[in-house]
Short mmCIF file of C-alpha atoms in Angstrom, two decimals:
data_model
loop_
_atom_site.label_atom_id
_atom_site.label_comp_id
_atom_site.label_asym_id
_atom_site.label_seq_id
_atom_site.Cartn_x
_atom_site.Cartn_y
_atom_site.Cartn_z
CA UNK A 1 -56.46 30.40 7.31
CA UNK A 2 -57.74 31.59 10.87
CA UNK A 3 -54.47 31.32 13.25
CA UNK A 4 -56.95 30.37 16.04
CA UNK A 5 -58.16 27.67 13.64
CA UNK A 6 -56.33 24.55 14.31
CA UNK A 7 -55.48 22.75 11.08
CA UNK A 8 -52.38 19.95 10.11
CA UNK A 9 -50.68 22.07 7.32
CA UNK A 10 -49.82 19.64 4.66
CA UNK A 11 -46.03 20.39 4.31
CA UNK A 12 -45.57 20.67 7.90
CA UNK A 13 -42.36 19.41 9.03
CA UNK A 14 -41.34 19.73 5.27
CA UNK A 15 -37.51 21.96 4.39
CA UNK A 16 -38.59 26.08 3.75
CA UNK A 17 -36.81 26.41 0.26
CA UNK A 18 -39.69 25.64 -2.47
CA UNK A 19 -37.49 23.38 -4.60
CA UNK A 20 -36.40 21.26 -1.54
CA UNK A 21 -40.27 20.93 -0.36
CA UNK A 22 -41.53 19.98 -3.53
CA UNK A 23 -39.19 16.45 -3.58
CA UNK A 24 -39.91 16.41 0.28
CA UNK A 25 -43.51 15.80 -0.76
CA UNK A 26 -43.24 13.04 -3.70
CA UNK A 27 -41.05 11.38 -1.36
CA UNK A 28 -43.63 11.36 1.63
CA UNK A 29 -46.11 10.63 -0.86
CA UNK A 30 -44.25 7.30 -1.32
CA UNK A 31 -44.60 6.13 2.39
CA UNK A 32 -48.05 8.13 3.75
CA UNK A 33 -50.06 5.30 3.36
CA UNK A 34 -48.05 2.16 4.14
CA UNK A 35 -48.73 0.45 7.24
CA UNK A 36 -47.19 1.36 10.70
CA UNK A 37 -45.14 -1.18 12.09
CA UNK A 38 -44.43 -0.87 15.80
CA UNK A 39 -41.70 -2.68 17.56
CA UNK A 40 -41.48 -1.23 20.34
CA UNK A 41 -44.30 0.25 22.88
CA UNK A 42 -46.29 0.55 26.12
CA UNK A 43 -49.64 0.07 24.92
CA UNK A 44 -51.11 -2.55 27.85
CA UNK A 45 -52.38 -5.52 25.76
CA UNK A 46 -55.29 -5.81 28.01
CA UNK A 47 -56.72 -2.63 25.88
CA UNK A 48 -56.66 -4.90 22.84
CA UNK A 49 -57.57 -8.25 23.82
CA UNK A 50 -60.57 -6.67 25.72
CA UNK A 51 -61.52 -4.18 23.58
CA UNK A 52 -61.83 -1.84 26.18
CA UNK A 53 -63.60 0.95 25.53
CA UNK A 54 -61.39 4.85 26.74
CA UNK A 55 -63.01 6.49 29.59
CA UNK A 56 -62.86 10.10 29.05
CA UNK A 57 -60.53 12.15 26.80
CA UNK A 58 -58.26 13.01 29.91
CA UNK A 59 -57.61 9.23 30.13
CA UNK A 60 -57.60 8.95 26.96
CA UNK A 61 -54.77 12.04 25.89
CA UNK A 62 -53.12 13.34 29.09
CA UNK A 63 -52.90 11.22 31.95
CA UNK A 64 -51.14 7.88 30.37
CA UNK A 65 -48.75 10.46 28.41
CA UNK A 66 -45.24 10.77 30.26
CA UNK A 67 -44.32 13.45 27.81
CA UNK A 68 -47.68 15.64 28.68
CA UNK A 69 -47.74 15.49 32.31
CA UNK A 70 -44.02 16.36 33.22
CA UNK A 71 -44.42 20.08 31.14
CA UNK A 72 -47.87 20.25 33.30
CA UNK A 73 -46.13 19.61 36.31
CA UNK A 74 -42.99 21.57 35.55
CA UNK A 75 -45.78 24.56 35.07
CA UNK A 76 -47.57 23.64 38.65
CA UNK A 77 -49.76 21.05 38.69
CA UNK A 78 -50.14 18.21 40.48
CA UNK A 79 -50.50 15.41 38.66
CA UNK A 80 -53.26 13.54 41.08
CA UNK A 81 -54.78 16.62 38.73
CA UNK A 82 -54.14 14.85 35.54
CA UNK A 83 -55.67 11.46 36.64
CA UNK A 84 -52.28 9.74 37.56
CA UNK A 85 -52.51 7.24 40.21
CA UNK A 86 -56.31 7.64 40.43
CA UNK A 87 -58.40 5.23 40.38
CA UNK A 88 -61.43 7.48 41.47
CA UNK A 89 -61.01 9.94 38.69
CA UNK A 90 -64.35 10.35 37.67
CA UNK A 91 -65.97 12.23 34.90
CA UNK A 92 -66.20 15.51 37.09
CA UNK A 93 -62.41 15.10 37.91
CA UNK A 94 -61.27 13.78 34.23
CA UNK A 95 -63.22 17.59 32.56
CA UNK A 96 -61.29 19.25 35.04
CA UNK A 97 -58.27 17.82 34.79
CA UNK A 98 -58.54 18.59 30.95
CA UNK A 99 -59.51 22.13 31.59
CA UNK A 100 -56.19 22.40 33.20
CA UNK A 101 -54.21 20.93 29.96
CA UNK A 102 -56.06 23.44 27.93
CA UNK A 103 -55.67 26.75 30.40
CA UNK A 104 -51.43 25.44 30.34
CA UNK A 105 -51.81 25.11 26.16
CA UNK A 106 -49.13 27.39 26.01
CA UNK A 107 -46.76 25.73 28.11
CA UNK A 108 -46.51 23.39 24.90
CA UNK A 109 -45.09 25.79 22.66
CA UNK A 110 -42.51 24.97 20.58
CA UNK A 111 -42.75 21.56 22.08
CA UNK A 112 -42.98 17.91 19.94
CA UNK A 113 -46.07 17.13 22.05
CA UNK A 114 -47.87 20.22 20.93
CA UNK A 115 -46.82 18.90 17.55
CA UNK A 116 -48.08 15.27 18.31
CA UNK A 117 -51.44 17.01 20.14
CA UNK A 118 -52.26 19.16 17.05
CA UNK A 119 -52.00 15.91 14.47
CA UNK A 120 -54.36 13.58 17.26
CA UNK A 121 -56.70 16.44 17.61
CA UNK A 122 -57.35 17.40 13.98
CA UNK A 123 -56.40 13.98 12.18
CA UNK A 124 -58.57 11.50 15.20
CA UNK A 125 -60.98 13.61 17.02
CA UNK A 126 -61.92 16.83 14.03
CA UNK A 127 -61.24 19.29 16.32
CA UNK A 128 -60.54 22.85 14.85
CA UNK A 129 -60.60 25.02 17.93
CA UNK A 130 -56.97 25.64 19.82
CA UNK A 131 -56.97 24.53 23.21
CA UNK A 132 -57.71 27.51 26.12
CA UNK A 133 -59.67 28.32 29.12
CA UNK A 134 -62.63 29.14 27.22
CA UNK A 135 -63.02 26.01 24.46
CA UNK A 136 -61.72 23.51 26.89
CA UNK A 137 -65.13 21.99 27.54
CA UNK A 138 -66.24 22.41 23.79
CA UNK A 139 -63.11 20.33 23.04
CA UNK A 140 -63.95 18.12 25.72
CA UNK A 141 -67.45 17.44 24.37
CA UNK A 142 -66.20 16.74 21.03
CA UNK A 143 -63.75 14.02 22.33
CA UNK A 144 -66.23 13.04 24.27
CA UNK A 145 -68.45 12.22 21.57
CA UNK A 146 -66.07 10.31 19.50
CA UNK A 147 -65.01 7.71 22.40
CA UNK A 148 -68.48 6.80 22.68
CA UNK A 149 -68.61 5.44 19.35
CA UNK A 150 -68.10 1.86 18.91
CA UNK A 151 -65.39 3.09 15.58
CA UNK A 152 -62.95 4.29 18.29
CA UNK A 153 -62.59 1.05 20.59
CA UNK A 154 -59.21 -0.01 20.79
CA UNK A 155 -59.62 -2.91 17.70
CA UNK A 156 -61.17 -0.24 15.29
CA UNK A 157 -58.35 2.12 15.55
CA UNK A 158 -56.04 -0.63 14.66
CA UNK A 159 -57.71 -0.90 11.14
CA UNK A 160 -57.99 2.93 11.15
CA UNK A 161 -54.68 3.50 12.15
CA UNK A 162 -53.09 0.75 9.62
CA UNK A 163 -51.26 -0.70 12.04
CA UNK A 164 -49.84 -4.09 11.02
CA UNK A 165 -47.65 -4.62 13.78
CA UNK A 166 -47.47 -3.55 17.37
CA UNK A 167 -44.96 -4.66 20.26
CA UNK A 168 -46.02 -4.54 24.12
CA UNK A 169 -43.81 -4.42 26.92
CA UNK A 170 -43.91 -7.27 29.25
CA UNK A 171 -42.94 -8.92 32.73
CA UNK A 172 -40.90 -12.07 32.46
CA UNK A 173 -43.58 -13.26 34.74
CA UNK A 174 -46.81 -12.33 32.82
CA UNK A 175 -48.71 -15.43 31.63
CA UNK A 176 -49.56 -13.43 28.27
CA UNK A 177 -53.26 -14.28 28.89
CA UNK A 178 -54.12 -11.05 26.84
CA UNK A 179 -51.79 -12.12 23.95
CA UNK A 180 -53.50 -15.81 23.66
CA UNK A 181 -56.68 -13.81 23.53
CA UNK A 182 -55.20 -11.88 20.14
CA UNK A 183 -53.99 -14.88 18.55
CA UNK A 184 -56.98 -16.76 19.21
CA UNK A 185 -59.51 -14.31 17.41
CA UNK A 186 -59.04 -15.37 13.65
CA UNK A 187 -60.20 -12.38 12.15
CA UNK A 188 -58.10 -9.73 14.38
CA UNK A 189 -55.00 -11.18 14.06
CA UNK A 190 -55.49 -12.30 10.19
CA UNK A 191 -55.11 -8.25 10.18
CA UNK A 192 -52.55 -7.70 13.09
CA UNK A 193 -49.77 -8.85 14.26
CA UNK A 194 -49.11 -7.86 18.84
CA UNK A 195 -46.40 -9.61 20.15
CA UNK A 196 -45.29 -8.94 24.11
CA UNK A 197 -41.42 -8.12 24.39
CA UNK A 198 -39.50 -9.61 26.79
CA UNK A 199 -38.37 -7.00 29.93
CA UNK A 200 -36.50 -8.74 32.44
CA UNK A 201 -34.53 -5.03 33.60
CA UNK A 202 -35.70 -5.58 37.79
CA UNK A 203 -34.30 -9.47 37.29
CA UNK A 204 -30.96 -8.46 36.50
CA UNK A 205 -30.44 -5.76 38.69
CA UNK A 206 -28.90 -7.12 41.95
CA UNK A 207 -28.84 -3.99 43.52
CA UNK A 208 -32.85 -2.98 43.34
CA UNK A 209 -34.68 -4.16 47.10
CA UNK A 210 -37.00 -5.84 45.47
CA UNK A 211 -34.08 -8.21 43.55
CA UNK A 212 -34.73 -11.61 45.39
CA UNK A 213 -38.44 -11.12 45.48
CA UNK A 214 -38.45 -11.12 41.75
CA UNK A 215 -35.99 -13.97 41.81
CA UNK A 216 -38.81 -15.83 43.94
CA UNK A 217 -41.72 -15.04 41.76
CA UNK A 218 -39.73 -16.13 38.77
CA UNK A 219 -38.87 -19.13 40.14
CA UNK A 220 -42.76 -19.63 40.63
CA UNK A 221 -43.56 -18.68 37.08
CA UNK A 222 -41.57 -21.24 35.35
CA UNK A 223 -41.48 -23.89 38.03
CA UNK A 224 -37.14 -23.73 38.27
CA UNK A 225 -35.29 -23.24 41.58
CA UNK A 226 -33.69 -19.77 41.23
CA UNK A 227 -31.37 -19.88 44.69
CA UNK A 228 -28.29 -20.04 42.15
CA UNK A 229 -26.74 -18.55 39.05
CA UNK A 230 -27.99 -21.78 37.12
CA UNK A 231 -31.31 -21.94 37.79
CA UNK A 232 -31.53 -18.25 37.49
CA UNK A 233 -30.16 -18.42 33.98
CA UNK A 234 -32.24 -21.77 32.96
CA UNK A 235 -35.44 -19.73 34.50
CA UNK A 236 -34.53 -16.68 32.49
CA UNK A 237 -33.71 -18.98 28.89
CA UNK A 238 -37.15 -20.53 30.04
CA UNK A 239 -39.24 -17.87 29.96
CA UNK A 240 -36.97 -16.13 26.65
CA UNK A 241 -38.70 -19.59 25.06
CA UNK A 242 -41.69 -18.91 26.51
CA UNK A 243 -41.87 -15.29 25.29
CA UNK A 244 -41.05 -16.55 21.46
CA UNK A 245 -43.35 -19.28 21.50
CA UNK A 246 -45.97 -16.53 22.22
CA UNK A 247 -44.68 -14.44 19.59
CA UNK A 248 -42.10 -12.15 20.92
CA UNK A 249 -39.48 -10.78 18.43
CA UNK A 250 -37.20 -8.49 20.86
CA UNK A 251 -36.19 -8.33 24.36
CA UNK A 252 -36.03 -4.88 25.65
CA UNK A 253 -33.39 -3.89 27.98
CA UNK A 254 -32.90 0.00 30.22
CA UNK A 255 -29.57 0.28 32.52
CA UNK A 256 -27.83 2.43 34.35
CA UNK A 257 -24.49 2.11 31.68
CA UNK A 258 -23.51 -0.46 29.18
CA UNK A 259 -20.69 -1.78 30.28
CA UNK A 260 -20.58 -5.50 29.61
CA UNK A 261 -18.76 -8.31 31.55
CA UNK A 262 -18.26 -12.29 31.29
CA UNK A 263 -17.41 -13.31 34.69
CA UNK A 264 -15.42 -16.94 35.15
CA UNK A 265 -18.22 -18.89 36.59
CA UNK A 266 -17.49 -19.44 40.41
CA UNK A 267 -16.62 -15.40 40.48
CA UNK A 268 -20.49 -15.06 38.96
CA UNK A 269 -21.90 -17.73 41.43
CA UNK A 270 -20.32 -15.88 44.49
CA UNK A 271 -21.13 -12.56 43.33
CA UNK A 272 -24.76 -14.64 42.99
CA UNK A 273 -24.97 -15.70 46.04
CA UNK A 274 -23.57 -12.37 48.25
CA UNK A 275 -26.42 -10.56 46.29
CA UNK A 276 -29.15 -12.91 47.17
CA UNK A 277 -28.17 -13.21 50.55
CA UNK A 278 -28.21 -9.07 50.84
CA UNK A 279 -24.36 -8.77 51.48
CA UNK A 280 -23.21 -7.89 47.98
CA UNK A 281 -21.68 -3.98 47.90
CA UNK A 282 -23.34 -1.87 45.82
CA UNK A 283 -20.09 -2.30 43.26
CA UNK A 284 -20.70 -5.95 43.49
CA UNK A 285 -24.34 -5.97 42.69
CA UNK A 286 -22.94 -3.27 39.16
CA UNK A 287 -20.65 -6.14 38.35
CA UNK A 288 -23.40 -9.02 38.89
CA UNK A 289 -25.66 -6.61 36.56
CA UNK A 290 -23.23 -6.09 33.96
CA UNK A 291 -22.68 -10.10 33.78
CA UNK A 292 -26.12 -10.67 33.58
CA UNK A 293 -26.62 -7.98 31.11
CA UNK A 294 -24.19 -9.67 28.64
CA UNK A 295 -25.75 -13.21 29.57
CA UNK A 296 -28.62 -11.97 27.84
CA UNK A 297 -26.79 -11.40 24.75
CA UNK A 298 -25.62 -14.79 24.69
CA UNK A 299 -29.09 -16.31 24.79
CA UNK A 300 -30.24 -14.28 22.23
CA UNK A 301 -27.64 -15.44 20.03
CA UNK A 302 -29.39 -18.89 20.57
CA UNK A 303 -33.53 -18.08 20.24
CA UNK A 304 -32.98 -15.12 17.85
CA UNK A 305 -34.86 -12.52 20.26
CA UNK A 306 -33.41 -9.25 18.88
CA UNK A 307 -31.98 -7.15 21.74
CA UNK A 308 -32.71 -4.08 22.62
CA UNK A 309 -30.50 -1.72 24.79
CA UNK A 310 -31.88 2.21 26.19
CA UNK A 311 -29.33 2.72 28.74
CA UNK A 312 -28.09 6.63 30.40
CA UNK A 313 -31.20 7.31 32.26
CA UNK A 314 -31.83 8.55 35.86
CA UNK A 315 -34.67 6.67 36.73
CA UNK A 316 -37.27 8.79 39.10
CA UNK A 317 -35.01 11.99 39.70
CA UNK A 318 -37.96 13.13 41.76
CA UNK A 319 -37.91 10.26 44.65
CA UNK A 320 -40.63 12.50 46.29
CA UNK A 321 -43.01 12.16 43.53
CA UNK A 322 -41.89 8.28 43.02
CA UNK A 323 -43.04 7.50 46.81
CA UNK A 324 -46.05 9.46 45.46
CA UNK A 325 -47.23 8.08 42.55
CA UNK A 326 -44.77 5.53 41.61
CA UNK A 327 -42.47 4.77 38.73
CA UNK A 328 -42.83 6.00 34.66
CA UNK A 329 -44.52 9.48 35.84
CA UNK A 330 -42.49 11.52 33.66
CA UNK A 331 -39.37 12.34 36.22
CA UNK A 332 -36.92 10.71 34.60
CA UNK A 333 -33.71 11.93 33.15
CA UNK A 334 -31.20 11.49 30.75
CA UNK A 335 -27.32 11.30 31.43
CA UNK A 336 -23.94 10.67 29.27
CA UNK A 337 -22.95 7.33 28.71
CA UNK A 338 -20.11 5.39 26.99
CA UNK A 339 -20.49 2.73 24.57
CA UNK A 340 -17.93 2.05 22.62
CA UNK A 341 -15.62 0.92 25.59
CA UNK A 342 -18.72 -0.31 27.51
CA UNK A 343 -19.42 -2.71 24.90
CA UNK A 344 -16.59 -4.04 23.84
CA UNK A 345 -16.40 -7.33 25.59
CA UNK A 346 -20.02 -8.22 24.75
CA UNK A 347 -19.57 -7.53 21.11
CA UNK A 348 -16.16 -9.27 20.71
CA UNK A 349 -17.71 -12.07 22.02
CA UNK A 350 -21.56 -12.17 19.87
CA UNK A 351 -21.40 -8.78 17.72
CA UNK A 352 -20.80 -10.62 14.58
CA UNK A 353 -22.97 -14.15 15.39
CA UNK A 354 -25.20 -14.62 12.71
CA UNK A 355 -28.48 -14.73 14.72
CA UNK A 356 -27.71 -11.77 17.08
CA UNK A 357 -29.02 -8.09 16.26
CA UNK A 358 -28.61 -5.58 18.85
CA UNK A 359 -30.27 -2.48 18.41
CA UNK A 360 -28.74 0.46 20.39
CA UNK A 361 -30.84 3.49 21.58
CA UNK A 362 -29.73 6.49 23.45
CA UNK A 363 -30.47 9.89 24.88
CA UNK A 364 -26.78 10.93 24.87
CA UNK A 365 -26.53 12.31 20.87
CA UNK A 366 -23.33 13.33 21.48
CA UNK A 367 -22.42 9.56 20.90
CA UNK A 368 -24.17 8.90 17.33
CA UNK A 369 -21.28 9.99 15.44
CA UNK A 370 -18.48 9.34 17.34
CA UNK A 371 -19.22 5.74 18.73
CA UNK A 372 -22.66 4.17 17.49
CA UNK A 373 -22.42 5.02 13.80
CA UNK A 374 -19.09 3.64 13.45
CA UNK A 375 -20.18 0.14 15.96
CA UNK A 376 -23.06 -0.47 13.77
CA UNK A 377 -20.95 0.72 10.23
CA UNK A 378 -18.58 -2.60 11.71
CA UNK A 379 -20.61 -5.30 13.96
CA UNK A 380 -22.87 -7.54 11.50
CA UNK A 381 -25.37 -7.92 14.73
CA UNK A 382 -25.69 -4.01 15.65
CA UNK A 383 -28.02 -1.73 14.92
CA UNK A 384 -28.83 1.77 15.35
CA UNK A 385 -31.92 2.64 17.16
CA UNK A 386 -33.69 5.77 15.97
CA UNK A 387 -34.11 8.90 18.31
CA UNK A 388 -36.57 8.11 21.36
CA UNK A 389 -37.54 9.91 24.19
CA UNK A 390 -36.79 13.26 24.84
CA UNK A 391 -34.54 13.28 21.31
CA UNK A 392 -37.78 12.35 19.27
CA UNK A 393 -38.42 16.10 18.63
CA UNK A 394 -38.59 17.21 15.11
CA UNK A 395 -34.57 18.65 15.28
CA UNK A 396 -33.29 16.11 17.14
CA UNK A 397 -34.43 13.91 14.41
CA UNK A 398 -33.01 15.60 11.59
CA UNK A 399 -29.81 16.09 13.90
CA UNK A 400 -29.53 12.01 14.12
CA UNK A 401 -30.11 11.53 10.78
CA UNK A 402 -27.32 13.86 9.88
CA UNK A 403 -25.25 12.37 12.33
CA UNK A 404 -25.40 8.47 11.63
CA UNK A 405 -25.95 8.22 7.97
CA UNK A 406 -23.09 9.29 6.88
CA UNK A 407 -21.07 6.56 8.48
CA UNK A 408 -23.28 3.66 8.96
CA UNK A 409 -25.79 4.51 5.76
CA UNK A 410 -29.70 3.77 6.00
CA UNK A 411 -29.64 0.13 6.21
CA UNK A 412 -28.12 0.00 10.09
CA UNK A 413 -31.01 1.88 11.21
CA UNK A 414 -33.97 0.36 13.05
CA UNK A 415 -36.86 2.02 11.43
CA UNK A 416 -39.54 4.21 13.58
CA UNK A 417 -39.70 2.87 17.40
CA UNK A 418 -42.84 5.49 18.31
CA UNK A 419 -41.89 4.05 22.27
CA UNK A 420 -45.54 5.18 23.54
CA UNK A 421 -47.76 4.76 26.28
CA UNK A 422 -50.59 6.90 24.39
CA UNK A 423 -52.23 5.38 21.47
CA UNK A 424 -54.04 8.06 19.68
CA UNK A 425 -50.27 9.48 19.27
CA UNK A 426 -49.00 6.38 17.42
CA UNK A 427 -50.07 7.48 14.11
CA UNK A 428 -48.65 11.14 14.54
CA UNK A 429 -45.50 9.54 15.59
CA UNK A 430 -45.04 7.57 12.73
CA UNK A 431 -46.18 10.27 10.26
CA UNK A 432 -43.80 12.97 12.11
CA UNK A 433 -40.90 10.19 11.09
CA UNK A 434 -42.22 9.52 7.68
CA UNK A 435 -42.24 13.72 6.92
CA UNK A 436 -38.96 13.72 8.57
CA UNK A 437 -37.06 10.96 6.09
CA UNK A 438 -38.77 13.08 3.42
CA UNK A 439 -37.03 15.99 4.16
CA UNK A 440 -33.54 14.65 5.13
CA UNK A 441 -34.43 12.58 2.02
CA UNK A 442 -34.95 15.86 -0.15
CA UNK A 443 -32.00 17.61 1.29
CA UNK A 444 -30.10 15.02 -0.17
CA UNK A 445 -31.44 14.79 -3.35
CA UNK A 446 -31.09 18.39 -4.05
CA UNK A 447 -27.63 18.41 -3.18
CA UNK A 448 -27.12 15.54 -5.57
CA UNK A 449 -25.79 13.72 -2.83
CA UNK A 450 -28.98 10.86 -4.07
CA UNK A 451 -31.29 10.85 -7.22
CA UNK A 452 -34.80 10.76 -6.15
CA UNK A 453 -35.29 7.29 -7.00
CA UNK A 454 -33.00 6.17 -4.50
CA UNK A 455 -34.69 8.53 -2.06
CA UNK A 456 -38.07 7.54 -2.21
CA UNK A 457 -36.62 3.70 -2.28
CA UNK A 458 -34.74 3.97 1.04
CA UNK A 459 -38.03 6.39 2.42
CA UNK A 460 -39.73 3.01 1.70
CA UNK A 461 -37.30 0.78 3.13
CA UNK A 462 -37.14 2.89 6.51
CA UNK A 463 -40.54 2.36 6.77
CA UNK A 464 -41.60 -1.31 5.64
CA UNK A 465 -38.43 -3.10 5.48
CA UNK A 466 -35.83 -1.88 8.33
CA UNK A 467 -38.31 -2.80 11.13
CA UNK A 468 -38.99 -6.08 9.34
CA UNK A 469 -35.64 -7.44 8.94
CA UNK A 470 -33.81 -5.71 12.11
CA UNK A 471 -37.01 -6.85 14.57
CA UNK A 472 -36.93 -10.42 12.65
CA UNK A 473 -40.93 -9.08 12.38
#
């Protein structure tokens, strides 16, 4: 084939030696067509319950992509460029912006997004030529072309993406308007499941400015007096309920660390109270968090909402570009954490409760092996939450899989979380996992280390019944 040709080789992603590929592909072949189940995202629900159709292919591919725009920017551009924080990008600015992603193609090189971009391109939108200076517009055209048909509206890709199941992320605060809109419409939801997720991270974070103004505007959604620790922590159980009445399933949680903490109460109310009244230290406000935090795990041991923790990231590195264009632009950062000590008091006290799953994600991987394996190979209520966000490349995959199974075994792991905010990549997410159990799968089998019956049987369980059963879906 034409190197310039751009094509998805079948046994991409599959091992080199022949023998190994060949079980690689009757195991994929077991999961290619099953349903993707989502559980955890950032497509905004509004999309859905609106049907609303995607502007331009630069809206569309680059500009609500995180993982896109930080290489482009790393490589020079601006990202006002790209469409982000615009709301006067036009058609004239969206072809130029994507002229720029094509003339910085090779930026991408050896990069999961390139990897991602290839599969939407050829799999979605046909296209065959690579992306440069010279077939930028041609590619534009052809994207063009598709998002003008009424098959590629946000509803119609859920049927031709078989997705089953998708998660949004949501404010405490958010009426779920959009989601009563989904679950109204007989027909779309007799075929799909979206649920909002509950992500209360700026309510129990003492420290952020904008801490008490969130603690008013709570205590306006749910109509409870939030000037102390118990009417914070009825407010936050009453919109939890709220959430799961609505359909929620998880409750998604990002901090700074993971320590946990179960302050005596009046130590918790005075903390409380310093933080609302802006005289809390900044040590105060980490231990107010880190109660809070570990609140949240005891609530979820009484609605069932399935906790999710990301912690270890440096939110907006770049407070230039923040003040810019605002939060989730890409400049974020990963850093060590600890989580075995971290953890310890929250798990002694609800690790093992029968209605509490905790699913832990990181972007430290020197911690699978040494302390998350071995939590979730012990703790009833843990879970190990596969590689996300800047780990969700194709080695860093095969390095986690390698690292965790071995101790905690397949069924401690939480199934595919694609954790996107671009939704013609969900289905090359979840295929890039599927061809990625396949060949840890296969390595194992040929080292008689599983018989391929078992492999293609857990390859199926990773895929349909981990998400189910650790998501409660």
């Amino acid at each position: 084939m034409n190197a310039h040709v751009l094509h998805n080789d079948p046994d991409r992603l599959f091992p080199a030696d022949p023998g190994t590929r060949a079980v690689a592909r009757r195991i994929y072949a077991a999961t290619a067509e099953l349903p993707i189940l989502s559980p955890h995202g950032h497509v905004p629900p509004v999309w859905l319950a609106d049907d609303v159709p995607f502007r331009d292919p630069t809206s569309l591919l680059v500009t609500p992509d995180h993982y896109i725009t930080r290489i482009l920017h790393a490589g020079g551009l601006e990202l006002f460029q790209l469409g982000v924080g615009r709301p006067d990008f036009d058609e004239t600015s969206a072809r130029a912006g994507f002229r720029l992603f094509c003339e910085h193609w090779a930026d991408f090189d050896g990069t999961a997004m390139r990897y991602w971009m290839i599969d939407q391109l050829v799999s979605i939108f046909g296209v065959t030529q690579r992306p440069s200076a010279q077939t930028a517009d041609a590619i534009y055209d052809q994207i063009a072309d598709w998002i003008a048909r009424a098959s590629s509206r946000p509803r119609a890709l859920m049927d031709a993406f078989g997705i089953e199941f998708l998660a949004t992320t949501d404010d405490p605060c958010d009426d779920l308007g959009f989601h009563d809109v989904l679950a109204a419409d007989a027909s779309f939801s007799a075929r799909h499941r979206v649920v909002p997720t509950f992500r209360p991270d700026k309510y129990l974070e003492p420290g952020r400015p904008d801490w008490v103004a969130s603690l008013d505007a709570l205590a306006q959604a749910c109509d409870i007096d939030c000037g102390t620790l118990a009417g914070f922590t009825a407010a936050m159980e009453d919109r939890r309920a709220y959430f799961a009445a609505h359909g929620a399933v998880s409750s998604d949680h990002s901090h700074a660390d993971l320590e946990t903490l179960i302050l005596e109460p009046a130590d918790a109310q005075r903390l409380f109270t310093a933080a609302r009244a802006g005289v809390a230290t900044p040590s105060e406000c980490d231990v107010l968090r880190r109660h809070l935090v570990t609140d949240q795990m005891r609530m979820a041991c009484d609605d069932g909402l399935v906790m999710t923790l990301h912690p270890g990231i440096i939110r907006s590195h770049d407070e230039a570009a923040m003040r810019t264009y605002g939060a989730d632009i890409g400049c974020d950062i990963p850093a060590r954490v600890e989580v075995a000590h971290a953890l310890r008091t929250g798990l002694e006290a609800y690790g093992n409760h029968p209605n509490f799953h905790l699913v832990l994600f990181t972007c430290d991987e020197t911690v699978y092996s040494r302390e998350v394996a071995p939590l979730a190979g012990w703790y009833r209520g843990v879970y190990i939450g596969v590689p996300w966000w800047f780990l969700d490349q194709p080695e860093a995959v095969l390095r986690f899989k390698r690292a965790v199974t071995g101790m905690a075994g397949f069924s401690r792991l939480s199934g595919m979380v694609d954790d996107t905010r671009a939704f013609c990549s969900i289905p090359a997410r979840h295929d890039m996992s599927r061809r990625l159990d396949a060949a840890h799968l296969a390595e194992l089998v040929v080292t008689h280390q599983l018989d391929e019956d078992e492999a293609v049987a857990v390859a199926i369980r990773l895929v349909a019944d981990n998400p189910r059963q650790v998501f409660k879906i």
